[in-house]
Coordinates of C-alpha atoms in Angstrom, one line a residue:
M1 CA 63.7 53.3 88.1
K2 CA 65.4 52.8 91.4
T3 CA 68.7 54.5 92.2
S4 CA 71.3 52.6 94.2
F5 CA 72.9 54.1 97.3
F6 CA 76.2 54.3 95.4
S7 CA 74.5 56.0 92.5
K8 CA 73.0 58.5 94.9
L9 CA 76.4 59.1 96.5
S10 CA 78.0 59.6 93.0
I11 CA 75.3 62.1 92.2
I12 CA 75.8 64.0 95.4
T13 CA 79.6 63.9 95.0
L14 CA 79.4 65.3 91.5
A15 CA 77.0 68.0 92.7
V16 CA 79.5 69.0 95.5
I17 CA 82.4 69.1 93.0
S18 CA 80.3 71.1 90.6
F19 CA 79.3 73.6 93.3
A20 CA 82.9 73.9 94.5
S21 CA 84.1 74.5 91.0
C22 CA 81.5 77.2 90.6
Q23 CA 82.5 78.7 93.9
N24 CA 86.2 78.8 92.8
K25 CA 85.3 80.4 89.5
G26 CA 85.4 84.2 89.5
P27 CA 87.0 87.2 87.9
Y28 CA 90.7 87.1 87.7
F29 CA 93.5 89.2 86.4
T30 CA 96.7 87.8 85.0
V31 CA 100.2 89.2 85.0
E32 CA 102.6 87.2 82.9
G33 CA 105.7 87.6 80.8
K34 CA 109.4 86.9 80.7
I35 CA 112.4 88.3 82.5
A36 CA 115.7 87.7 80.8
N37 CA 119.0 86.9 82.7
A38 CA 117.1 86.3 85.9
D39 CA 117.8 82.6 86.6
T40 CA 117.0 81.7 90.3
T41 CA 115.9 85.3 91.1
M42 CA 112.7 85.8 93.1
L43 CA 109.9 87.8 91.4
Y44 CA 107.2 89.2 93.6
L45 CA 103.7 90.5 92.8
E46 CA 102.6 93.1 95.4
R47 CA 99.4 95.0 96.0
R48 CA 99.7 98.7 96.8
S49 CA 96.7 99.7 98.9
L50 CA 96.2 103.1 100.5
N51 CA 97.9 102.1 103.7
E52 CA 100.3 99.4 102.8
T53 CA 102.1 97.3 100.2
T54 CA 101.5 93.6 100.5
I55 CA 103.1 90.6 98.8
I56 CA 100.4 88.5 97.3
D57 CA 102.4 86.0 95.3
S58 CA 106.0 85.2 94.3
V59 CA 107.9 82.9 91.9
K60 CA 111.5 81.8 91.6
L61 CA 112.4 82.3 88.0
D62 CA 114.2 79.6 86.0
A63 CA 116.6 80.0 83.1
D64 CA 113.8 80.8 80.7
G65 CA 112.5 83.6 82.9
N66 CA 108.9 82.9 82.2
F67 CA 106.3 83.8 84.9
K68 CA 102.6 83.9 85.4
F69 CA 100.5 85.3 88.3
K70 CA 96.7 84.8 88.3
E71 CA 94.9 86.6 91.1
P72 CA 91.3 87.4 92.0
A73 CA 90.1 90.8 90.8
L74 CA 89.1 93.2 93.6
G75 CA 86.1 94.7 92.0
Y76 CA 87.7 98.1 91.9
P77 CA 90.9 99.5 90.3
E78 CA 94.1 99.2 92.3
F79 CA 97.9 99.5 91.9
Y80 CA 100.2 96.6 91.9
L81 CA 104.0 96.1 91.7
L82 CA 106.2 93.6 90.1
R83 CA 109.3 93.7 92.3
M84 CA 112.7 92.1 91.7
D85 CA 115.3 92.9 94.4
K86 CA 115.1 96.7 94.8
Q87 CA 113.6 97.3 91.3
S88 CA 109.9 97.7 90.7
I89 CA 107.5 98.0 87.8
N90 CA 104.2 99.8 88.5
L91 CA 101.0 98.2 87.2
A92 CA 97.4 99.4 87.0
I93 CA 94.8 96.7 87.3
D94 CA 91.3 97.9 86.5
S95 CA 89.4 94.6 86.2
I96 CA 90.2 91.2 84.6
E97 CA 92.9 92.2 82.1
T98 CA 95.9 90.1 81.1
I99 CA 99.1 92.1 81.3
T100 CA 102.3 90.9 79.6
V101 CA 105.6 92.3 80.8
H102 CA 109.0 91.7 79.2
A103 CA 112.2 92.9 80.8
S104 CA 115.8 92.0 81.7
K105 CA 117.0 91.7 85.2
P106 CA 119.8 94.4 85.0
T107 CA 117.4 97.0 83.6
F108 CA 114.2 95.6 85.1
A109 CA 112.7 98.9 86.1
S110 CA 114.1 101.2 83.4
E111 CA 113.8 99.2 80.2
Y112 CA 110.6 97.1 80.0
T113 CA 107.6 96.7 77.8
I114 CA 104.0 96.3 78.9
E115 CA 101.0 95.0 76.8
G116 CA 97.4 94.6 77.7
S117 CA 97.1 97.6 80.1
E118 CA 97.0 101.2 78.7
G119 CA 97.0 102.5 82.3
S120 CA 100.2 100.7 83.1
V121 CA 101.9 102.1 80.0
K122 CA 100.8 105.7 81.0
I123 CA 102.1 105.1 84.5
K124 CA 105.4 104.0 83.0
D125 CA 105.7 107.4 81.3
I126 CA 104.8 109.2 84.6
V127 CA 107.4 107.2 86.5
F128 CA 110.1 108.2 84.0
A129 CA 109.0 111.8 84.2
Q130 CA 109.1 111.8 88.0
N131 CA 112.5 110.2 87.9
K132 CA 113.8 112.8 85.6
L133 CA 112.4 115.6 87.9
S134 CA 114.0 114.0 90.9
R135 CA 117.4 113.8 89.2
T136 CA 117.1 117.4 88.0
V137 CA 116.2 118.7 91.5
S138 CA 119.1 116.8 93.1
D139 CA 121.6 118.1 90.5
L140 CA 120.4 121.7 90.9
R141 CA 120.6 121.4 94.7
K142 CA 124.2 120.2 94.5
Q143 CA 125.1 123.1 92.2
F144 CA 123.4 125.6 94.5
E145 CA 125.0 124.3 97.6
S146 CA 128.5 124.4 95.9
K147 CA 127.7 127.9 94.8
G148 CA 127.8 126.9 91.1
I149 CA 124.5 128.7 90.6
S150 CA 122.8 131.6 92.3
Q151 CA 119.6 131.4 94.4
D152 CA 117.6 133.1 91.6
Q153 CA 118.9 130.6 89.0
Y154 CA 118.2 127.7 91.4
V155 CA 114.6 128.8 91.9
V156 CA 114.0 129.4 88.1
E157 CA 115.5 126.1 87.1
I158 CA 113.5 124.2 89.7
Q159 CA 110.3 125.8 88.5
K160 CA 111.1 124.9 84.9
A161 CA 111.6 121.2 85.9
L162 CA 108.3 121.2 87.9
D163 CA 106.4 122.8 85.1
E164 CA 107.7 120.2 82.6
Y165 CA 106.4 117.4 84.8
K166 CA 103.1 119.1 85.6
T167 CA 102.5 119.9 81.9
K168 CA 102.9 116.2 81.0
A169 CA 100.8 115.0 84.0
K170 CA 98.0 117.6 83.5
D171 CA 97.6 116.5 79.8
L172 CA 97.0 113.0 81.1
I173 CA 94.8 114.0 84.0
L174 CA 92.5 116.3 82.0
S175 CA 92.2 113.9 79.1
D176 CA 91.5 110.8 81.2
S177 CA 90.6 111.8 84.8
K178 CA 89.1 108.4 85.8
S179 CA 92.2 106.4 85.0
L180 CA 94.5 104.9 87.6
A181 CA 97.4 106.7 85.8
S182 CA 95.8 110.1 86.5
Y183 CA 95.5 109.3 90.2
F184 CA 99.1 108.0 90.2
A185 CA 100.4 111.2 88.5
L186 CA 98.6 113.4 91.0
F187 CA 100.2 111.9 94.0
Q188 CA 103.9 111.7 92.9
K189 CA 106.5 113.3 95.1
V190 CA 110.0 114.7 95.1
D191 CA 111.9 114.8 98.3
G192 CA 108.8 113.7 100.2
Y193 CA 106.7 116.6 98.9
L194 CA 103.8 116.4 96.5
I195 CA 104.7 117.8 93.1
F196 CA 101.2 119.0 92.6
D197 CA 100.6 121.5 95.4
P198 CA 96.9 121.2 96.5
Y199 CA 97.2 124.7 98.0
D200 CA 98.0 126.2 94.6
K201 CA 94.8 127.1 92.8
N202 CA 96.2 126.0 89.4
D203 CA 97.2 122.5 90.8
L204 CA 94.0 122.2 92.8
V205 CA 92.1 122.1 89.5
A206 CA 93.7 118.7 88.8
F207 CA 92.8 117.3 92.3
R208 CA 89.2 118.4 91.9
A209 CA 88.9 116.9 88.4
V210 CA 90.1 113.5 89.4
A211 CA 88.1 113.6 92.7
T212 CA 84.9 114.4 91.0
V213 CA 85.2 111.7 88.3
W214 CA 86.4 109.0 90.7
D215 CA 83.5 109.8 93.1
L216 CA 81.1 109.3 90.1
Y217 CA 82.6 106.3 88.4
K218 CA 84.9 104.5 90.9
S219 CA 83.0 104.9 94.1
K220 CA 83.8 101.3 95.2
S221 CA 87.5 102.1 95.4
P222 CA 88.8 103.3 98.8
R223 CA 90.9 105.7 96.9
A224 CA 87.8 107.5 95.7
E225 CA 86.7 108.3 99.2
H226 CA 90.3 109.2 100.2
L227 CA 90.7 111.6 97.3
K228 CA 87.3 113.2 97.9
T229 CA 88.1 113.8 101.6
F230 CA 91.6 115.1 100.8
T231 CA 90.2 117.6 98.3
L232 CA 87.4 118.8 100.5
T233 CA 89.7 119.2 103.4
T234 CA 92.1 121.2 101.3
L235 CA 89.3 123.5 100.1
A236 CA 88.3 124.1 103.7
E237 CA 91.8 125.0 104.6
L238 CA 92.1 127.3 101.7
K239 CA 89.0 129.0 102.8
Q240 CA 90.4 129.4 106.3
M241 CA 93.7 130.8 104.8
A242 CA 91.7 133.3 102.9
S243 CA 90.1 134.3 106.1
Q244 CA 93.5 134.7 107.7
E245 CA 94.6 136.9 104.9
E246 CA 91.6 139.1 105.5
T247 CA 92.5 139.2 109.2
M248 CA 96.0 140.2 108.3
K249 CA 94.7 143.1 106.1
K250 CA 92.7 144.3 109.1
L251 CA 95.8 144.1 111.3
E252 CA 97.6 146.4 108.9
N253 CA 95.1 149.1 109.7
T254 CA 95.4 148.6 113.4
A255 CA 97.2 151.4 115.3
A256 CA 100.9 150.7 115.4
A257 CA 101.2 151.1 119.2
D258 CA 98.3 148.6 120.0
H259 CA 99.6 146.3 117.3
S260 CA 103.1 146.1 118.7
V261 CA 101.9 145.6 122.3
F262 CA 99.5 142.8 121.4
Y263 CA 101.9 140.9 119.2
N264 CA 105.2 141.5 121.0
I265 CA 106.8 138.2 122.0
T266 CA 109.4 137.9 124.8
L267 CA 110.9 134.4 125.3
P268 CA 114.2 132.9 126.5
D269 CA 117.1 132.0 124.2
I270 CA 119.5 129.2 124.6
N271 CA 121.3 131.1 127.4
N272 CA 118.0 131.7 129.1
K273 CA 118.2 135.4 128.3
E274 CA 114.8 137.0 127.6
V275 CA 114.7 138.4 124.0
S276 CA 111.8 140.4 122.8
L277 CA 110.6 140.6 119.2
S278 CA 110.3 144.4 119.5
S279 CA 114.1 144.7 120.2
L280 CA 114.6 144.0 116.4
K281 CA 112.5 147.0 115.4
G282 CA 114.3 149.0 112.7
K283 CA 115.0 146.0 110.5
V284 CA 112.8 143.7 108.4
V285 CA 112.1 140.6 110.6
I286 CA 111.3 137.1 109.5
L287 CA 109.1 135.8 112.4
D288 CA 109.2 132.0 112.2
F289 CA 107.3 129.5 114.3
T290 CA 108.8 126.0 114.0
A291 CA 110.0 122.8 115.5
Y292 CA 113.6 121.6 114.8
Q293 CA 112.7 117.9 115.5
T294 CA 110.8 117.6 112.2
D295 CA 111.7 116.3 108.8
F296 CA 111.1 119.7 107.1
S297 CA 113.3 121.7 109.5
P298 CA 116.7 121.4 107.8
A299 CA 115.4 122.4 104.4
H300 CA 113.2 125.2 105.9
N301 CA 116.2 126.7 107.8
I302 CA 118.4 126.5 104.6
L303 CA 115.7 128.6 102.8
I304 CA 115.6 131.2 105.6
N305 CA 119.4 131.3 105.9
N306 CA 119.7 132.0 102.1
V307 CA 117.6 135.1 102.6
Y308 CA 119.2 136.1 105.9
S309 CA 122.7 135.8 104.6
K310 CA 122.0 137.7 101.4
N311 CA 120.5 140.6 103.4
K312 CA 122.6 140.4 106.6
G313 CA 122.4 143.7 108.5
N314 CA 119.0 144.6 107.0
V315 CA 117.1 141.5 107.9
E316 CA 116.7 139.7 111.3
V317 CA 115.2 136.3 112.1
Y318 CA 113.2 135.7 115.3
Q319 CA 112.6 132.0 115.4
V320 CA 110.2 130.5 118.0
S321 CA 110.6 126.8 118.7
F322 CA 108.0 124.5 120.0
D323 CA 110.3 121.5 120.4
T324 CA 109.4 119.2 123.3
D325 CA 113.1 118.2 123.9
I326 CA 114.9 121.3 125.2
H327 CA 118.3 119.7 124.8
A328 CA 117.7 118.9 121.1
W329 CA 116.5 122.5 120.6
K330 CA 119.6 123.9 122.2
N331 CA 121.9 121.7 120.1
A332 CA 120.2 122.8 116.9
A333 CA 119.8 126.5 117.9
T334 CA 123.5 126.8 118.8
N335 CA 124.4 126.5 115.1
L336 CA 122.0 129.1 113.8
P337 CA 123.1 132.7 113.3
W338 CA 119.8 134.4 114.3
V339 CA 117.6 134.8 117.4
C340 CA 116.4 131.4 118.5
V341 CA 113.9 131.3 121.4
R342 CA 111.6 128.6 122.8
D343 CA 108.2 128.6 124.2
S344 CA 108.1 126.1 127.1
K345 CA 104.3 126.2 127.1
L346 CA 104.3 124.3 123.8
L347 CA 100.8 123.6 122.6
N348 CA 99.4 125.7 125.4
S349 CA 101.2 128.8 124.2
E350 CA 99.2 132.0 123.8
W351 CA 101.0 132.7 120.5
L352 CA 99.4 129.7 118.7
A353 CA 96.0 131.4 119.0
K354 CA 97.2 135.0 118.5
F355 CA 99.0 134.2 115.3
N356 CA 96.5 131.6 114.2
I357 CA 99.1 128.8 113.9
Q358 CA 97.6 125.6 112.6
G359 CA 100.9 123.8 111.8
F360 CA 104.6 124.3 111.5
P361 CA 106.4 126.0 110.0
T362 CA 104.3 129.2 110.1
T363 CA 106.2 132.4 109.0
Y364 CA 105.3 136.1 109.1
L365 CA 107.1 139.2 107.9
L366 CA 107.4 142.4 109.9
N367 CA 108.4 145.7 108.4
K368 CA 111.0 148.1 109.9
N369 CA 108.3 149.6 112.1
G370 CA 107.7 146.3 113.8
E371 CA 104.3 145.8 112.0
I372 CA 103.1 142.5 110.7
V373 CA 102.6 142.9 107.0
K374 CA 102.4 139.4 105.6
R375 CA 101.9 135.7 106.4
I376 CA 104.1 133.6 104.1
L377 CA 102.1 131.0 102.1
S378 CA 103.4 127.9 100.4
T379 CA 103.1 129.7 97.1
D380 CA 105.1 132.7 98.1
N381 CA 108.8 133.3 97.4
L382 CA 110.3 134.4 100.8
A383 CA 113.3 136.2 99.2
S384 CA 111.0 138.2 96.9
E385 CA 108.6 139.1 99.7
V386 CA 111.5 140.3 101.9
Q387 CA 112.9 142.4 99.1
K388 CA 109.6 144.3 98.9
L389 CA 110.1 145.5 102.5
L390 CA 113.8 146.6 102.2

């Protein structure tokens, strides 16, 4: 049987359409639901990758508030956001699930329900726990700054709040390490700092657990490689810190005369007057290497000032700045009540090598004989360590 040109053309066209349809078919995930009281409001679906958050779709809600987003699955788990104005709902997308979200515009991020994604439900619990911790920390800071509570009370209550969050998060992490919710819980922050401290051996257990499981089961995810690198780097740094502690122990046994000569610093203050570290001998000294033009500096100096003020007359601070802007350094140092000096050699300073300074701030304690007795770690309580030397 002969086939006409038009029949052939029809067959070819159908084949092309069929091929195109097959090409367009693929794994998708769906996010749908209803947002009450949101008429004419824009709703955005955003992807949260390691390095950026990107808008991938949006819809202008009508009076009914119904919405539906259908997007290609990535082939590995990832975080997404439903965002309305400045409110966001975190979502965990593992594969091709259909997630249903119901909320109301006024309480979009605080009173919502999620179905179809156990990971997203768990993340909701973590978000609420992190929000509670942030509010508690903020309230305690205000009480402390207004002298409503003592420093000891402040430290104790902060630790209680941290432990409450960590207990909840660790239960999740250790029971389901390969979930997106576990990864999410691990990297939550308060005031820009990780709640789980990777340099704390108890917290490091959680990082290692998630890193190991993700490397085995979610190796396609960029987050798996990131977490593996992050954890291995931390372990290497902890090993180096242990070595530094060993070095400090050896220094304790060094003859006092040689010790004081080798480590005595003499640098100019804001009036260009040379001030030596040895001139403070007879008092406990907080030797601090820092840079005022950093985000951590204000909070770090508040911590030092709390200890300095409480022990005024018995404790001195010798603070060495490595700020590149001399005028900014002088402006900041003028308002500080202790010895402030600056090393103009900056990263070429001999003190970086002698004191094994890998980053700022780096803090040491000297006893009344001018001997270095301790390098302050992130897990140490400065006030407690100073008290041991008084």
